[in-house]
Coordinates of C-alpha atoms in Angstrom, one line a residue:
X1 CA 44.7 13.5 30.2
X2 CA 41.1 14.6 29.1
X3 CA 38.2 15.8 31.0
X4 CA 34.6 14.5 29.7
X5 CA 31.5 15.5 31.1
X6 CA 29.4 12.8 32.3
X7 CA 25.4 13.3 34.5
X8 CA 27.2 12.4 37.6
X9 CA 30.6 14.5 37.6
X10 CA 33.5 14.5 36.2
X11 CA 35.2 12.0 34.8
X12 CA 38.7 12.0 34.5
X13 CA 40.8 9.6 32.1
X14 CA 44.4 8.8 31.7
X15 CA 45.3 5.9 29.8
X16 CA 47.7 4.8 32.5
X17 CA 44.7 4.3 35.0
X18 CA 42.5 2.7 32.7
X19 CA 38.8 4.2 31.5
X20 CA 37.3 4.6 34.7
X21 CA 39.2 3.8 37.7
X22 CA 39.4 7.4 38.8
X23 CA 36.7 9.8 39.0
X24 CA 36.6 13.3 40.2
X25 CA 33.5 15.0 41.1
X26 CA 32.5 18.2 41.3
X27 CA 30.5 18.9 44.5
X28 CA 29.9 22.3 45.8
X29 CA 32.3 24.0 44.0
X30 CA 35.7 21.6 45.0
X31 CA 37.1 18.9 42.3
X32 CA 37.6 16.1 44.7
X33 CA 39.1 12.4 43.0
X34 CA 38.2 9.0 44.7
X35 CA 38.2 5.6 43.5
X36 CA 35.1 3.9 41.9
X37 CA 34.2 0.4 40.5
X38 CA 34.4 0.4 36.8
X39 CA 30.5 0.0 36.8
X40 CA 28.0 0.5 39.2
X41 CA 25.4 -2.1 37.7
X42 CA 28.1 -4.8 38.4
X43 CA 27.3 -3.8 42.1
X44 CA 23.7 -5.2 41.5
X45 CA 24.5 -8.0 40.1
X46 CA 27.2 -8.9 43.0
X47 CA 24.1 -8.2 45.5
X48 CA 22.0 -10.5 43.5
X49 CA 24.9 -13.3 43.8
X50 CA 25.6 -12.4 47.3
X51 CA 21.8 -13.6 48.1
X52 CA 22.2 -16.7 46.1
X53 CA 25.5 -17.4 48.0
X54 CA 24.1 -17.0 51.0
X55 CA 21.0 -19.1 49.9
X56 CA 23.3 -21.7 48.8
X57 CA 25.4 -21.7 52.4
X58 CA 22.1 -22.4 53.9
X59 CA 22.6 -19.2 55.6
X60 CA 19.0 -16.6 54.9
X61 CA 18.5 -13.0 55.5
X62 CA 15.5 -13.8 57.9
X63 CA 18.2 -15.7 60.0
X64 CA 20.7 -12.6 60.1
X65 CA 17.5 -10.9 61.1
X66 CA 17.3 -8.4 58.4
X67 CA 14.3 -8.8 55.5
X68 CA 15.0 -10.2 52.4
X69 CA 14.8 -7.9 49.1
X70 CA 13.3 -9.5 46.2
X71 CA 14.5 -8.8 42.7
X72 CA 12.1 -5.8 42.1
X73 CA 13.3 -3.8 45.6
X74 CA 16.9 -4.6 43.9
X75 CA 16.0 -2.8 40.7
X76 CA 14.3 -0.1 42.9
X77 CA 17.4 0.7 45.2
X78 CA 19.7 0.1 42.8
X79 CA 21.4 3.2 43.5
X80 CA 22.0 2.7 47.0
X81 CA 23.5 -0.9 46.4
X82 CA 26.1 0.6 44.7
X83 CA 27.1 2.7 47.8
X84 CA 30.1 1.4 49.8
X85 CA 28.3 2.7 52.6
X86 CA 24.5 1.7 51.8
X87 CA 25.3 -2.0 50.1
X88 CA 22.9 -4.7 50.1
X89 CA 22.8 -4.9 54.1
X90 CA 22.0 -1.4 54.3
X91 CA 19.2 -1.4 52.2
X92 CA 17.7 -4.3 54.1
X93 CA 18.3 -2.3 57.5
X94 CA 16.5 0.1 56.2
X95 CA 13.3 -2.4 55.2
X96 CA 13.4 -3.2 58.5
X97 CA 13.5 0.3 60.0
X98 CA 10.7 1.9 61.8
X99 CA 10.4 5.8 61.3
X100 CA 7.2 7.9 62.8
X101 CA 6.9 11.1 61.2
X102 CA 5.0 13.6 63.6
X103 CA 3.6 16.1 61.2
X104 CA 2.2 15.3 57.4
X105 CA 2.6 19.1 57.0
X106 CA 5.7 21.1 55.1
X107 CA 8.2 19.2 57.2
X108 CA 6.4 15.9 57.2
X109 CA 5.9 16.1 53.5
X110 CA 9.5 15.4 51.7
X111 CA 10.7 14.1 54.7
X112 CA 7.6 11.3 54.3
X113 CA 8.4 11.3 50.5
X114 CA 11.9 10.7 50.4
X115 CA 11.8 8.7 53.5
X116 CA 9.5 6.1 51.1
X117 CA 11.5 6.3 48.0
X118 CA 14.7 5.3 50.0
X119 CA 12.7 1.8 51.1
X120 CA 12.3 3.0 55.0
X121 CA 9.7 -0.6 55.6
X122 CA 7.6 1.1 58.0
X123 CA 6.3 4.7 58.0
X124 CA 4.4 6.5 60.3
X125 CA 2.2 9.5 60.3
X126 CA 0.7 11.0 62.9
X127 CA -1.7 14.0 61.9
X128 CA -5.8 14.9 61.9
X129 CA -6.2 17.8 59.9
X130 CA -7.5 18.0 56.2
X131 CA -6.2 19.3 53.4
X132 CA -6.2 23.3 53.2
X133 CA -5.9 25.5 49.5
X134 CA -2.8 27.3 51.3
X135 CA -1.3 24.0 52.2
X136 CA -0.5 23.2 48.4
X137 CA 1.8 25.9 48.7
X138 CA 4.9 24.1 50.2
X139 CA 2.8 20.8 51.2
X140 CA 4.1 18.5 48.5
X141 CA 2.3 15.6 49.6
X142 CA -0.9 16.7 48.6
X143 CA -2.4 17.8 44.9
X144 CA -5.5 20.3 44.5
X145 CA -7.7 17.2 44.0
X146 CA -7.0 16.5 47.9
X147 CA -8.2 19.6 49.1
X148 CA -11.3 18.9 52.2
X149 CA -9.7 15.1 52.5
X150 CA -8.1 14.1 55.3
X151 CA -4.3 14.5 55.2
X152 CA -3.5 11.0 56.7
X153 CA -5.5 9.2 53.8
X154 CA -4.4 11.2 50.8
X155 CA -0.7 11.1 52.5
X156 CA -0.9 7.5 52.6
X157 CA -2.3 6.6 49.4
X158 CA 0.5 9.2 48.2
X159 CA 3.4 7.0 49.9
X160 CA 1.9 3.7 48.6
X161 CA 1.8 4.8 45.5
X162 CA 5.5 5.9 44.9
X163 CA 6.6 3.0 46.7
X164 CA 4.3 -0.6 47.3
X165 CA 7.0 -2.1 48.8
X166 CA 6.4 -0.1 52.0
X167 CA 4.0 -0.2 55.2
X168 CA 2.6 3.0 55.7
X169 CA 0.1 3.5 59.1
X170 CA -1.8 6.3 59.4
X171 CA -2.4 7.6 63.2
X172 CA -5.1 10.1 62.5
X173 CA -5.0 11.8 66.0
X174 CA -3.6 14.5 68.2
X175 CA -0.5 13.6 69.7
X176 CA -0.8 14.5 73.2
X177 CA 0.5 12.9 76.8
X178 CA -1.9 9.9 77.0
X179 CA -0.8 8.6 73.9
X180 CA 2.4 9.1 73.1
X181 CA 4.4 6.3 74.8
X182 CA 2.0 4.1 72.4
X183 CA 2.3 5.4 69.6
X184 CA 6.2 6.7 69.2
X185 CA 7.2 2.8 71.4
X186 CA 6.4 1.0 68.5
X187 CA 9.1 3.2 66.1
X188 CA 13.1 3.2 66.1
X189 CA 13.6 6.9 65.2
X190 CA 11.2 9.8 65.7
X191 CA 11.3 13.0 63.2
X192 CA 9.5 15.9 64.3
X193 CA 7.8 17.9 61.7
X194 CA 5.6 20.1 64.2
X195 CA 4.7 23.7 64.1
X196 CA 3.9 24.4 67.6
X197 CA 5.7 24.5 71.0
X198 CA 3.5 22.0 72.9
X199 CA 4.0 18.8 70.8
X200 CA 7.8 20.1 69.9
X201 CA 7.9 19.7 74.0
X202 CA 5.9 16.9 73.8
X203 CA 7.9 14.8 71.1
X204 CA 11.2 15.7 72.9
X205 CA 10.3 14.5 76.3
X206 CA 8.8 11.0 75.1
X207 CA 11.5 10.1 73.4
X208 CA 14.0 11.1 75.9
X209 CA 12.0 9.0 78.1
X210 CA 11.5 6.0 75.9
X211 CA 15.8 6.3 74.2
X212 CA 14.9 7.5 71.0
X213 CA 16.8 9.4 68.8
X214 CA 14.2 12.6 67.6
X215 CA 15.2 13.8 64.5
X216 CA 14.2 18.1 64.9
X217 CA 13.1 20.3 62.0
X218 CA 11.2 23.5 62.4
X219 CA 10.9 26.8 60.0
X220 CA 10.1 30.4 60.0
X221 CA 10.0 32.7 56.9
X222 CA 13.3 32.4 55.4
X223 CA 15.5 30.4 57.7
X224 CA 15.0 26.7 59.1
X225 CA 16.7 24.7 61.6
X226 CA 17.6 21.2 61.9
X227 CA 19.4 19.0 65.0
X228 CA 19.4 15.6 65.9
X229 CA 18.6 15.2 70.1
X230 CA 19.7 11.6 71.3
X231 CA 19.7 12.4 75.3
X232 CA 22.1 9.0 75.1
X233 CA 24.8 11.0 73.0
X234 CA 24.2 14.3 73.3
X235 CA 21.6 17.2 74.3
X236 CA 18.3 17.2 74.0
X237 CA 15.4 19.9 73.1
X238 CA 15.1 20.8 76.4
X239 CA 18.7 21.7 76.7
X240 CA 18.6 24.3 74.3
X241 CA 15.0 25.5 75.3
X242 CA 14.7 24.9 78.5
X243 CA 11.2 27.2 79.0
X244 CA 9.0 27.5 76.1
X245 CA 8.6 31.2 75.1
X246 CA 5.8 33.6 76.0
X247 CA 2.7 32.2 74.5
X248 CA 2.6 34.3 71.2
X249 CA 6.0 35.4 71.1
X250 CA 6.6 33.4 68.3
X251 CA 3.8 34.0 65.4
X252 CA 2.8 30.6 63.5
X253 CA 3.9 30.2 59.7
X254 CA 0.0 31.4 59.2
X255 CA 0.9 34.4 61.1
X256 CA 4.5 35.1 60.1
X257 CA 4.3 33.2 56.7
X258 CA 7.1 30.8 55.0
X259 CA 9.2 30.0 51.7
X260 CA 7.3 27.6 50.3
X261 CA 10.3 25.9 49.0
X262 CA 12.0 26.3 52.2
X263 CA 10.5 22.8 54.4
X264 CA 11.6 21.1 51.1
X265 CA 15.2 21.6 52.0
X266 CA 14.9 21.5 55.6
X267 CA 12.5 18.1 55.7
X268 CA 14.9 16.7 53.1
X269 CA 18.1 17.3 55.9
X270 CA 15.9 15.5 58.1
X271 CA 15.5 12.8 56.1
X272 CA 19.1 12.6 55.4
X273 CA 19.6 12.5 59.5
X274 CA 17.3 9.7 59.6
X275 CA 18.7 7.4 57.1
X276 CA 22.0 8.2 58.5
X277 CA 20.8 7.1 61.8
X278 CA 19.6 3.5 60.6
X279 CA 22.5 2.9 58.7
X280 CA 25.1 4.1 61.3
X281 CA 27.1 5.9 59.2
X282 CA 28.6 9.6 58.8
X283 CA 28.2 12.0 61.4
X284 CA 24.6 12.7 62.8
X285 CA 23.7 16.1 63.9
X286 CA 23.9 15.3 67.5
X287 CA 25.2 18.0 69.9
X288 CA 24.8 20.0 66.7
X289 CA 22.3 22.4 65.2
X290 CA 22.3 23.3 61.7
X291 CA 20.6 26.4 60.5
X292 CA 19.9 27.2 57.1
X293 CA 19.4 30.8 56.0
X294 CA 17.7 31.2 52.4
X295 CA 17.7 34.6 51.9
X296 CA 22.0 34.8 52.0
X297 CA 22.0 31.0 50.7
X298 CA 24.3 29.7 53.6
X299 CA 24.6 27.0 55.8
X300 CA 26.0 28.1 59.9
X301 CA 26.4 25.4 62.3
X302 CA 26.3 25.6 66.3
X303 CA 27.3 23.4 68.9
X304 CA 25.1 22.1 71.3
X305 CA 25.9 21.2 75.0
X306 CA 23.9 18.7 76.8
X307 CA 22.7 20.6 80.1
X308 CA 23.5 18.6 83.3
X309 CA 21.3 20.9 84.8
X310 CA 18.1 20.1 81.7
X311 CA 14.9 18.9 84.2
X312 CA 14.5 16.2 82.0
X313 CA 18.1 14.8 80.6
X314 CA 20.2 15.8 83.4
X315 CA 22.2 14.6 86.4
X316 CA 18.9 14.8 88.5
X317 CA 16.1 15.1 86.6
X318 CA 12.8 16.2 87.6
X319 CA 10.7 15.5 85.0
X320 CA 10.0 11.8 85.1
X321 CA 6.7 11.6 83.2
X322 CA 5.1 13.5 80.5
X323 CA 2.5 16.3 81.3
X324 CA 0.3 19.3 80.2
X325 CA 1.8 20.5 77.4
X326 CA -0.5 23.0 76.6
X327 CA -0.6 24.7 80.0
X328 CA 3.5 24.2 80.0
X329 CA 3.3 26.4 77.0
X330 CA 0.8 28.7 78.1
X331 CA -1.5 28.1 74.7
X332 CA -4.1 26.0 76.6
X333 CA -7.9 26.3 75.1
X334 CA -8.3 29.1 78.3
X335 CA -4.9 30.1 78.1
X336 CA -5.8 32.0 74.4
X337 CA -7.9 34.1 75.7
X338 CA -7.9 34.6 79.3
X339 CA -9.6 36.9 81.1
X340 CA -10.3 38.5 77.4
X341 CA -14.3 39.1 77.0
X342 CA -14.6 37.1 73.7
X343 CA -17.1 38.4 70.4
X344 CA -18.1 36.0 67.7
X345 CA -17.9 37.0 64.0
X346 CA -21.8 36.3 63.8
X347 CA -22.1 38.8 66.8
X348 CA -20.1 41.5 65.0
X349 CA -22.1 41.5 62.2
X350 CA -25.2 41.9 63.8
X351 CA -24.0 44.9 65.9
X352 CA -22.3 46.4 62.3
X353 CA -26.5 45.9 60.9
X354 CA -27.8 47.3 63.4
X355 CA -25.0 50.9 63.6
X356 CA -23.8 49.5 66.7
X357 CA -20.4 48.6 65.8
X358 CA -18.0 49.1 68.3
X359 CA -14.6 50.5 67.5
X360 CA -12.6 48.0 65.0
X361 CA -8.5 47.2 65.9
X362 CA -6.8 45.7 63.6
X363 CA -3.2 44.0 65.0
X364 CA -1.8 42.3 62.5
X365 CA 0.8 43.5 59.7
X366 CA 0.4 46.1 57.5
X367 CA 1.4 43.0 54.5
X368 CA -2.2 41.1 55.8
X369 CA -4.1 43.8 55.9
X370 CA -3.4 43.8 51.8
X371 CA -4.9 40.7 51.7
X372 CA -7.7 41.1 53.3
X373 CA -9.1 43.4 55.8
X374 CA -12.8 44.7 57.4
X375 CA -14.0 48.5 56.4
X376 CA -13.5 50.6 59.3
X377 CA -10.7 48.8 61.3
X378 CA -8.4 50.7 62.8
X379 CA -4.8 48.9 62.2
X380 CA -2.1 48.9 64.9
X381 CA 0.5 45.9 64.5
X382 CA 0.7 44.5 67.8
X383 CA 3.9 44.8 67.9
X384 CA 3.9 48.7 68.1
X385 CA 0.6 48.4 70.5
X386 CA 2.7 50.1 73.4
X387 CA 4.0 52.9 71.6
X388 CA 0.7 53.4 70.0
X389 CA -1.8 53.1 72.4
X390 CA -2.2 56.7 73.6
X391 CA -3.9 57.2 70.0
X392 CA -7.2 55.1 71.0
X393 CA -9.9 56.8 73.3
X394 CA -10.0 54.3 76.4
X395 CA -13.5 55.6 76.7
X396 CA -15.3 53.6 73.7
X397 CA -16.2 50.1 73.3
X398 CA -13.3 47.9 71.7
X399 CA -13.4 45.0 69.6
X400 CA -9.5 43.8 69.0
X401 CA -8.8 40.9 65.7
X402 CA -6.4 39.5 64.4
X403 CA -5.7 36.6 61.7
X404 CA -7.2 33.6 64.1
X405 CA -7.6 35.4 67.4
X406 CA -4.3 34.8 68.9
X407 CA -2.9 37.8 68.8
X408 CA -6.0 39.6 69.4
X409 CA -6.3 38.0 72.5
X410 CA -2.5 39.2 73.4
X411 CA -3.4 42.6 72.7
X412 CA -7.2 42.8 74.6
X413 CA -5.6 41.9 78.0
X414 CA -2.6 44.5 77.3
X415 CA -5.6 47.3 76.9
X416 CA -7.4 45.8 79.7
X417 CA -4.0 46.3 81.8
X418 CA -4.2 49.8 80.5
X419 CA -7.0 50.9 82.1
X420 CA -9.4 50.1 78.4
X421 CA -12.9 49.0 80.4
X422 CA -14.7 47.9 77.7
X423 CA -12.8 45.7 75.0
X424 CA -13.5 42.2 73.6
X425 CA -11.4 39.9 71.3
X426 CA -13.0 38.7 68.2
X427 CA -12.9 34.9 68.0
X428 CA -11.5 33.4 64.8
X429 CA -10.5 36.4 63.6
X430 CA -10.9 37.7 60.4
X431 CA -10.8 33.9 58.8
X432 CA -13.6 33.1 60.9
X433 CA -15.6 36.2 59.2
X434 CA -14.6 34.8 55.7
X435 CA -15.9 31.5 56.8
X436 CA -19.2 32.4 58.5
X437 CA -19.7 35.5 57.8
X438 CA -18.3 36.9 54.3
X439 CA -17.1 34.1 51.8
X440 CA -16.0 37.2 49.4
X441 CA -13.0 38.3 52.0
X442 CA -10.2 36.3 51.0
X443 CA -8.4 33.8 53.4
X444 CA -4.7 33.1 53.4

């Protein structure tokens, strides 16, 4: 018995068994041996006879209500007709799938991508930002020639192009509660590749409401998480969460930063649940949520309950419609900055030309403030803001930034609460003062 390498695994061959009729692969680190067809091309060829068969029988793939392939989508898929599990049937259920893809950001990007190469017949997207420098940084679906476009256009020109044989539609808009049912009824399987709490919420509820399965993804730094909530078969968001934390508890990628390689692997797991899903095979990640830790490399799995207490999934739910997500989560356009007396950049700069600037604090992290900071600011993470706070003299005139003016905002009402009379937050941040105020501070 002899071992030869081959791109694909091992192959083992013994004379008695005859050249190919036993493989064994080596996947993760196990030698595991399983029979195989002698050639996988022959698979092709028998789906390519199987249509002519069926042609001939008078019976056609419109009737069994699946879309036909033609000879080049053969070719294309070629790979998946020679799964067992895929075959020529699954490849036609997935033409005739309908995926929406909330998010053409990290998430959205290699889930989109692979999502198209695998022959998925309808895609779509639903975003309305443009293309950002610091997106190309884990953003695959986008080049630096797309920077200023909008994502939705150079996203679908993108999917188009690496497969034609696809629809792709483009909902350029912010999903919010009057458009939701529209947008996600006209899809079979929802993937969620948002970055904030209030369309997480959002997402989860409509498709609760409407019995679709919602594919979850989300990222922070090194670690990523991804679940599969199908309120028909298991738990759903709100079972896990079922309060949104404190607005700004959680800091945004911008704000904490991310791997950029790190949506890659978690938007490719979600494109594995979502093919799964249309083809009804293996074992979906429902009542289960996996959770991916790059910095050790390793994979931990928990198990998730449904709630039959959950407001929205439960025995007696109270949540029967879709509502204000934003206020839910406390990150409403007042909800920011509430009660916070606000400063523009342009206003800053006038009162630093004039030798009337106010006292400067700084809250973000020390790792920022290497990147770019203003002359003068005083820096104080927020996060040590309590401990800290006996160090600033209550008596002088405040002004409080941040990255955006999120945290800023957090931190003016805490000094307001300790007795500070006269402090303002400074809108936009310090990314608003590189945009209108100073292009030579650097943005990130």
């Amino acid at each position: 018995m002899r071992l030869a390498w081959r791109a694909a695994g091992w192959i083992e061959r013994d004379a008695r068994l005859g050249a190919s009729d036993i493989r064994g692969e080596y996947h993760l680190g196990i030698l595991s041996i399983r029979s195989w067809p002698r050639r996988g091309a022959s698979r092709v060829g028998a789906a390519r006879e199987s249509i002519r068969n069926r042609e001939r029988c008078g019976v056609s793939d419109h009737e069994s209500g699946l879309p036909p392939l033609g000879d080049d989508e053969l070719r294309r898929y070629g790979r998946h007709l020679v799964l067992p599990e895929v075959g020529l049937e699954g490849q036609q259920r997935l033409k005739a799938a309908r995926v929406l893809v909330v998010g053409a950001g990290g998430l959205g990007s290699p889930l989109a991508l692979y999502l198209a190469a695998a022959g998925v017949g309808r895609i779509g997207l639903v975003d309305f930002d443009r293309v950002d420098l610091s997106n190309l940084q884990r953003q695959v679906l986008y080049d630096t020639r797309d920077v200023g476009r909008a994502k939705l256009a150079a996203a679908s020109e993108r999917l188009r192009a690496l497969n034609p044989e696809i629809e792709v539609r483009a909902h350029e808009v912010r999903l919010a509660s009057d458009n939701a049912f529209e947008i996600l009824g006209d899809y079979d399987v929802v993937a969620d590749g948002t970055d904030n709490f209030p369309t997480r919420y959002l997402v989860n509820d409509a498709c609760v409401l409407l019995g679709k399965p919602n594919v979850h993804g989300s990222i922070f730094r090194f670690e990523g998480q991804v679940s599969v909530f199908d309120a028909a078969r298991g738990p759903c968001y709100r079972c896990l969460f079922a309060d949104p934390p404190p607005a700004g508890l959680v800091p945004s990628c911008a704000e904490g930063g991310v791997l950029g390689v790190l949506p890659g692997v978690i938007g490719v797991l979600q494109a594995i649940e979502t093919v799964k899903l249309i083809l009804g095979i293996g074992e979906p990640l429902i009542g289960r949520l996996l959770i991916f830790d790059a910095l050790a490399m390793r994979f931990r799995e928990l198990k998730l309950r449904k709630d039959p207490n959950c407001r929205l999934c439960g025995a007696n739910p109270t949540v029967r419609a879709l509502i204000d997500y934003e206020s839910f989560c406390g990150v409403g356009a007042d909800a920011a900055g509430a009660g916070a007396e606000q400063l523009t950049v342009r206003e800053l700069a006038g009162l630093r030309a004039r030798g009337e600037a106010p006292e400067l604090l700084d809250v973000r992290e020390p790792f920022e403030i290497r990147v770019a900071h203003l002359e003068g600011a005083r820096l104080i993470p927020l996060g040590g803001l309590a401990e800290r706070v006996a160090e600033l003299d209550r008596s002088r005139p405040w002004v409080v930034m941040c990255h955006h003016g999120t945290r800023s905002a957090r931190a003016a009402e805490f000094l307001r609460a300790q007795g500070f009379t006269n402090v303002r937050n400074l809108t936009g941040g310090i990314d608003a003062w590189s945009l209108e105020v100073d292009p030579t501070v650097p943005r990130y």
